[in-house]
Each structure stands twice: as structure tokens, then as C-alpha cells.
GROMACS .gro file of C-alpha atoms in nm:
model
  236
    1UNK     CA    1  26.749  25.964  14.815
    2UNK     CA    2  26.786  26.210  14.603
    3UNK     CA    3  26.464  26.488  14.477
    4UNK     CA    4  26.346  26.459  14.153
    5UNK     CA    5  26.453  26.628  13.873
    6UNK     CA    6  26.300  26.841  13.574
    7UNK     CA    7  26.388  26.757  13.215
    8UNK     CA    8  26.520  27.150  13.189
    9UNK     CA    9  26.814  27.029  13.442
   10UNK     CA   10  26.893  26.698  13.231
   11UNK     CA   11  26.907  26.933  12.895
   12UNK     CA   12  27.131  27.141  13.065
   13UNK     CA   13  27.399  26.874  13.213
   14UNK     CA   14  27.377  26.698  12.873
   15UNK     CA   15  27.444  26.966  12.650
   16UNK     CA   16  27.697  27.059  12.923
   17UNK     CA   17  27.907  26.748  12.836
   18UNK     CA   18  27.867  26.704  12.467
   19UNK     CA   19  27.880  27.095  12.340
   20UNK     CA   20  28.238  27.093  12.326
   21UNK     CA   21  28.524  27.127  12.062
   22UNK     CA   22  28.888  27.051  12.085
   23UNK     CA   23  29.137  27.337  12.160
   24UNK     CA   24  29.391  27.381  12.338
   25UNK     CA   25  29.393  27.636  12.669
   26UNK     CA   26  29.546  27.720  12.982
   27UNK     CA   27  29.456  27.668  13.316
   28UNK     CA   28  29.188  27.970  13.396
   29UNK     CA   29  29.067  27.908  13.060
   30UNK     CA   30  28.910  27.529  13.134
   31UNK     CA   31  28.825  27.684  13.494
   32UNK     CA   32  28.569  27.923  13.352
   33UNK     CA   33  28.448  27.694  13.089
   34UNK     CA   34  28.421  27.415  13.310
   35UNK     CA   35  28.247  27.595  13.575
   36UNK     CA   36  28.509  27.487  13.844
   37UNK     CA   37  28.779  27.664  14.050
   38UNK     CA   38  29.154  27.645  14.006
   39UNK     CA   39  29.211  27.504  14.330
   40UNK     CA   40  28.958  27.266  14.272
   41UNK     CA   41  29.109  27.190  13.929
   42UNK     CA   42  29.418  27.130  14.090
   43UNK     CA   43  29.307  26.918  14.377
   44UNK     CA   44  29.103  26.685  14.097
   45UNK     CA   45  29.464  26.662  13.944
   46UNK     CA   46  29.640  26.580  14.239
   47UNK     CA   47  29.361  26.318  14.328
   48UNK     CA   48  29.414  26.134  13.948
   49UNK     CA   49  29.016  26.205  13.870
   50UNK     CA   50  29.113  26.446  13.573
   51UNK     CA   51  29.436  26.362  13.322
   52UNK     CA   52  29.751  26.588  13.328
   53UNK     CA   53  29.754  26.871  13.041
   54UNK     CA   54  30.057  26.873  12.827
   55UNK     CA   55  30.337  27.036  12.970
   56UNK     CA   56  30.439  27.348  12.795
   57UNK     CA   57  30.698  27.425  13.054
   58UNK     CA   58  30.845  27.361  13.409
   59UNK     CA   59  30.530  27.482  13.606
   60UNK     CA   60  30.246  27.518  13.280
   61UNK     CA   61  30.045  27.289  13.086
   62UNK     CA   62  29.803  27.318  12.834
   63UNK     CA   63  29.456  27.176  12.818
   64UNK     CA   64  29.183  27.073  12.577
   65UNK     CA   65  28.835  26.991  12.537
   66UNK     CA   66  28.874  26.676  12.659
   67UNK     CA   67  28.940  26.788  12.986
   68UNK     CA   68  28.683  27.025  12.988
   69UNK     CA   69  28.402  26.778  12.957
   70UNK     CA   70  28.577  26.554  13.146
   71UNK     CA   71  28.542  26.807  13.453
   72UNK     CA   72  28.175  26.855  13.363
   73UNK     CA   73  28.097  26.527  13.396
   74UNK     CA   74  28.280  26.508  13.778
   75UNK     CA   75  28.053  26.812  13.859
   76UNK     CA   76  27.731  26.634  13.715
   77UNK     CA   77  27.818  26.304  13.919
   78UNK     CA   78  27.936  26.533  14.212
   79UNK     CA   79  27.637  26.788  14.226
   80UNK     CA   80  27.358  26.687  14.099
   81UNK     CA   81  27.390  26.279  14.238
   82UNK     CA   82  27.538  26.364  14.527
   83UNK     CA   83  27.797  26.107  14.479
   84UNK     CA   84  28.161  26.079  14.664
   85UNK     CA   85  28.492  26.133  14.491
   86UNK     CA   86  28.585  25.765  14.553
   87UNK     CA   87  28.258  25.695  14.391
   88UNK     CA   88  28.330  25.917  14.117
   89UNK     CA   89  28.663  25.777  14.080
   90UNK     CA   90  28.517  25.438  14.063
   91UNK     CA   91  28.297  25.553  13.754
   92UNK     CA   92  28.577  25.739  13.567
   93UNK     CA   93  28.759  25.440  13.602
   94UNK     CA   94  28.505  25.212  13.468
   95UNK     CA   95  28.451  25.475  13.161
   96UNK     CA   96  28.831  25.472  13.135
   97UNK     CA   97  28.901  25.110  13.114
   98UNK     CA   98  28.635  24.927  12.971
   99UNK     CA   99  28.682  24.794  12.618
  100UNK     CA  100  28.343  24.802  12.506
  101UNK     CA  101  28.067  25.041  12.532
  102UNK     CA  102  27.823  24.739  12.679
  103UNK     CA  103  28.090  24.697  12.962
  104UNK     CA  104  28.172  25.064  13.062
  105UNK     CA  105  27.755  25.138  13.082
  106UNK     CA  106  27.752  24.775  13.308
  107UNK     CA  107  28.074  24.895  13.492
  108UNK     CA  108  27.924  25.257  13.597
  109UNK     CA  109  27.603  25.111  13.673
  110UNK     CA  110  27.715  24.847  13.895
  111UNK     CA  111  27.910  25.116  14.080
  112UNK     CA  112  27.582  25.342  14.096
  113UNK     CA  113  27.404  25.111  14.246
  114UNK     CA  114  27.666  24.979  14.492
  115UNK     CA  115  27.501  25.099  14.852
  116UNK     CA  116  27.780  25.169  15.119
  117UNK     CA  117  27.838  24.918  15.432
  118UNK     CA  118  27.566  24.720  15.258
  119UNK     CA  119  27.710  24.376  15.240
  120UNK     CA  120  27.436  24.207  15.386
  121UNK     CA  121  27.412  23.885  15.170
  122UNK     CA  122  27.020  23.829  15.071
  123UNK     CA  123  26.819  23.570  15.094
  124UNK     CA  124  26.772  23.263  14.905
  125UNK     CA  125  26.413  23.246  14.870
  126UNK     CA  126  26.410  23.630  14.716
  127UNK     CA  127  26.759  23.565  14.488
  128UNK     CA  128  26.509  23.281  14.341
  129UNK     CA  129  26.228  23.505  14.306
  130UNK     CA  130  26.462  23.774  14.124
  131UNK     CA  131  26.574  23.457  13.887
  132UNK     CA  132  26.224  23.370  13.830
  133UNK     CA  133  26.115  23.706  13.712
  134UNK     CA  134  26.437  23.733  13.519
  135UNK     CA  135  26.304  23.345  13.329
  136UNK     CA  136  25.973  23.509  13.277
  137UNK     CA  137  26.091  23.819  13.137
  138UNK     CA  138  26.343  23.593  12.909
  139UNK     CA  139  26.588  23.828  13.069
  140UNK     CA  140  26.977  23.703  13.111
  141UNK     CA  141  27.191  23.803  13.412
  142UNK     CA  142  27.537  23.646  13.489
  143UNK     CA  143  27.522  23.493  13.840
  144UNK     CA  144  27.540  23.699  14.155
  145UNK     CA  145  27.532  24.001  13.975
  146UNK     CA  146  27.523  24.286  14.187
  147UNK     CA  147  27.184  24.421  14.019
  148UNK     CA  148  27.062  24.126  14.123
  149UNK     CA  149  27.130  24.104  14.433
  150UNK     CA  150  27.045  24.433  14.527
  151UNK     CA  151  26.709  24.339  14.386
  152UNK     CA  152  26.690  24.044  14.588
  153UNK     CA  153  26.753  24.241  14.928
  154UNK     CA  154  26.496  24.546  14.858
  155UNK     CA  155  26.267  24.212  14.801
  156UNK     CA  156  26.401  24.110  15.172
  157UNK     CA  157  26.321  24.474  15.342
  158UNK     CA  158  26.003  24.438  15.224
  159UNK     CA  159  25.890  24.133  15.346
  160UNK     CA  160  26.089  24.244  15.687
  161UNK     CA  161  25.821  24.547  15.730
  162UNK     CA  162  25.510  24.313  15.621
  163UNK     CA  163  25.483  24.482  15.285
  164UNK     CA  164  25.634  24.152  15.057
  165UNK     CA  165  25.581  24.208  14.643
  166UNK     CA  166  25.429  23.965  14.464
  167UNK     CA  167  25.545  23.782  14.131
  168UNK     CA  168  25.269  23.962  13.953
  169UNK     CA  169  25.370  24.333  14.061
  170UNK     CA  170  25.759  24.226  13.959
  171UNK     CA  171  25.640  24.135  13.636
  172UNK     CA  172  25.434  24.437  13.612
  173UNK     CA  173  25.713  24.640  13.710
  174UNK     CA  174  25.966  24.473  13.459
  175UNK     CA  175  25.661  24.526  13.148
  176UNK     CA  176  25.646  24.844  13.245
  177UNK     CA  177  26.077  24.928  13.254
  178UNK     CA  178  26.135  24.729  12.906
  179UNK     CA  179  26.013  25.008  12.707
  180UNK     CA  180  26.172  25.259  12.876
  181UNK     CA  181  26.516  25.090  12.899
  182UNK     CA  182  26.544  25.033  12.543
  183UNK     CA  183  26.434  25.391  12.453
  184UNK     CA  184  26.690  25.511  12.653
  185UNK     CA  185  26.934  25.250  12.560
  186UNK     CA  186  26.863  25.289  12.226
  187UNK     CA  187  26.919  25.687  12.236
  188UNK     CA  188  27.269  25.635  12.369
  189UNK     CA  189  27.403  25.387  12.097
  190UNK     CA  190  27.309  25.649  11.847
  191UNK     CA  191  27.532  25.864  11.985
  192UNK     CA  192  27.821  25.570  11.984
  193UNK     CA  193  27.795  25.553  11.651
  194UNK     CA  194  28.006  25.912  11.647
  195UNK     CA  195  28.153  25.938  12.006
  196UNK     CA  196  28.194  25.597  12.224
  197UNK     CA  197  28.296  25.788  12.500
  198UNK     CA  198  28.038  26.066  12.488
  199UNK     CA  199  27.757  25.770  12.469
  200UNK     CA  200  27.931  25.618  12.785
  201UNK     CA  201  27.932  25.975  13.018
  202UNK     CA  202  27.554  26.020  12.823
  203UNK     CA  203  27.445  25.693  13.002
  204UNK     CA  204  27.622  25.685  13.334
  205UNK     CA  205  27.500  26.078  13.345
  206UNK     CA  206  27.139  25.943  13.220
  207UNK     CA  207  27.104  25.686  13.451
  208UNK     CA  208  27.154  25.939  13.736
  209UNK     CA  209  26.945  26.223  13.630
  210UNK     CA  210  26.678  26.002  13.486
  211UNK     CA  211  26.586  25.775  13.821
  212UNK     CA  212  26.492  26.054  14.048
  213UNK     CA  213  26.273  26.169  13.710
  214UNK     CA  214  26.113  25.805  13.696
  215UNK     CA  215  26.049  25.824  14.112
  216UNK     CA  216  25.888  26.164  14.037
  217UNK     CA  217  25.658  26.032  13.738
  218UNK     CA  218  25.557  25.720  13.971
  219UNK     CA  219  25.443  25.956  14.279
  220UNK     CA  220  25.274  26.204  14.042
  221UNK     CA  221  25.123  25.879  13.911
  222UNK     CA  222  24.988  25.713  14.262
  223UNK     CA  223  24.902  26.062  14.365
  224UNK     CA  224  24.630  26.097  14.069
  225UNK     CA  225  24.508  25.728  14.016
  226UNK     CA  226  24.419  25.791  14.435
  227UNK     CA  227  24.291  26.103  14.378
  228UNK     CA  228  24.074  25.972  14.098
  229UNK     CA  229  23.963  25.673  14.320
  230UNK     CA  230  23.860  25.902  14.595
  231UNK     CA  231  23.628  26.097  14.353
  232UNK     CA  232  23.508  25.787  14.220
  233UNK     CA  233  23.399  25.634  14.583
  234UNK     CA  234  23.272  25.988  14.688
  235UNK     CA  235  23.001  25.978  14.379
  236UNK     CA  236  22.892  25.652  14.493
   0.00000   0.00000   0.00000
């Protein structure tokens, strides 16, 4: 799982991808403004993760901002998640070949929450409680989707330790996420209106930096509503 983050290290990632401006430069050029090594450069070249400059003779190319920020954002998915380079190539792909902003964000996301080896198909009774909150919530979800699903088995390793959630704590959960989601969502589409595929690399980036931030929020949260409990017990 991966630590929580501040809000100083999402600032910097996203001004990172979006303070850039088209010109043309050679190779040690986008390595220092990129932050990343030739070699490595090279290798992301090789591997089909970052486009091919234009060729400006037999063994040189030139290269813009578009690769620059294009490199920032493998670093941000590479670093700070943690993910794997077919991972990454998975979401570059996604952000590459999606023909609407709605399906690139649903592409990258699917592949975020993809968990490796984990094919384990849930159960019935819990893909029924995941539809139930989704009827509740008036929320629509194409069937089997992998969101879904994965819901439906975290529902399943719960009730296999004895700790099952209940219909009311999904529902508080889901309250609690609506607000949040369409801040964020919300945020992202203004920045569509100038640059689609900023707002996509904004969102897949988002969604990465902003979960551990959410997981730290909720533990800070239990850790004082416990804390305030025990006080509250002690005076009586």
C-alpha cells in the first residue's frame, strides 16, 4: 500500500506536468528538464512508453514539450505510485487511445485498480450487495465492471476475517465519496476545457496521489474521534 502523501508533493507533480511550453530540443536538453537520464530516456524509447522525436539526421532527433511532460508523467506513475512499466504502459495507452475524455479517465482507472494474479471471481451474494448500494445511490455501472467487482471481493475478505460491512456503512461510505468525487471531477473538466490531454494525465495522476491522501485523512480521522471517546469515558 502505498504511505500517504502531503498536498506539497501533489502541487509539485502537478505543476510538474502542466508548466510546460512547446519547443523544440535535443536529447540532454528534455533529460535535465524532465528530471530523467539519457539512458533511461533511451530505454523508455526503445520500450514504446515515450514517442520518437523528429529526426533531424541519421543518429539525432529533436524533441518538444510534449515529450517532456510526457516523461514527467512516467516518473509520477513510476515513483511516486510505485507502479510497473507494463502498468504504466497500460495507462499511456489508455490516455493515448481513448476518444473521449470520460473513457481515457475510466480506461486509466480500471487499470489502477487492476490487482495482479487477482482473478479470483467474487461472490454472488456481495456482487448483489455492490448492485444494491449502486440502486440506492442511483448510481449506474455497466455490468461486471471491474470497479465493481473489485468492490465486491474486498466485501468477500471481509466477511472471510469476521469483519463483514453492512449496507448502512456502504451507504455511508458512498455519501461521504459523492462530494469528493465530483469536486475532483469537476476540477479536471475545467482544465479540458483548454487541454483534453492535460485533464486526462491531471486525473489518472490525481487519482494516484489523492488515495493515499484520503487513507491518511481517514486514520487521522479514527485516530481523533477514539481519542475523543477515550476522554469522554475517562470523565465519566
Amino acid at each position: 500500500m502505498l504511505p500517504p502523501l502531503d498536498s506539497s508533493a501533489r502541487q509539485y507533480w502537478t505543476a510538474q506536468l502542466s508548466n510546460v511550453n512547446l519547443s523544440s530540443m535535443w536529447m540532454a536538453e528534455l533529460s535535465a528538464r524532465s528530471g530523467c537520464s539519457v539512458p533511461t530516456i533511451k530505454y523508455y524509447l526503445r520500450e514504446g512508453l515515450l514517442p520518437a522525436g523528429e529526426a533531424t539526421g541519421a543518429t539525432r532527433a529533436a524533441y518538444d514539450d510534449t515529450h517532456v511532460r510526457r516523461l514527467r508523467l512516467i516518473r509520477a506513475l513510476t515513483e511516486i505510485a510505485g507502479l510497473r512499466l507494463e502498468t504504466v504502459r497500460q495507462v499511456l495507452h489508455g490516455i493515448d487511445h481513448a476518444e473521449s475524455w470520460h473513457e481515457a479517465v475510466g480506461s486509466a482507472h480500471t487499470r489502477l485498480g487492476a490487482s495482479p494474479g487477482d482473478d479470483t471471481p467474487p461472490t454472488q451474494a456481495s456482487l448483489a450487495r455492490v448492485d444494491g448500494m449502486l440502486a440506492r445511490q442511483r448510481w449506474e455501472l455497466a455490468p461486471g465492471h471491474p470497479q465493481a467487482v473489485q468492490l465486491a471481493r474486498a466485501l468477500d475478505a471481509l466477511d472471510g476475517v469476521g469483519h463483514p460491512v453492512s449496507d448502512r456503512l456502504l451507504d455511508l461510505y458512498a455519501a461521504a465519496m459523492r462530494p469528493v468525487a465530483a469536486h475532483e471531477v469537476l476540477s479536471v473538466l475545467e482544465i479540458a476545457d483548454t487541454d483534453v490531454e492535460a485533464s486526462v494525465e491531471a486525473a489518472v495522476v490525481g487519482t494516484l496521489l489523492q488515495e493515499p491522501l484520503l487513507l491518511g485523512i481517514r486514520r487521522i480521522a479514527q485516530e481523533n474521534v477514539s481519542r475523543g471517546l477515550a476522554e469522554e469515558s475517562a470523565e465519566t
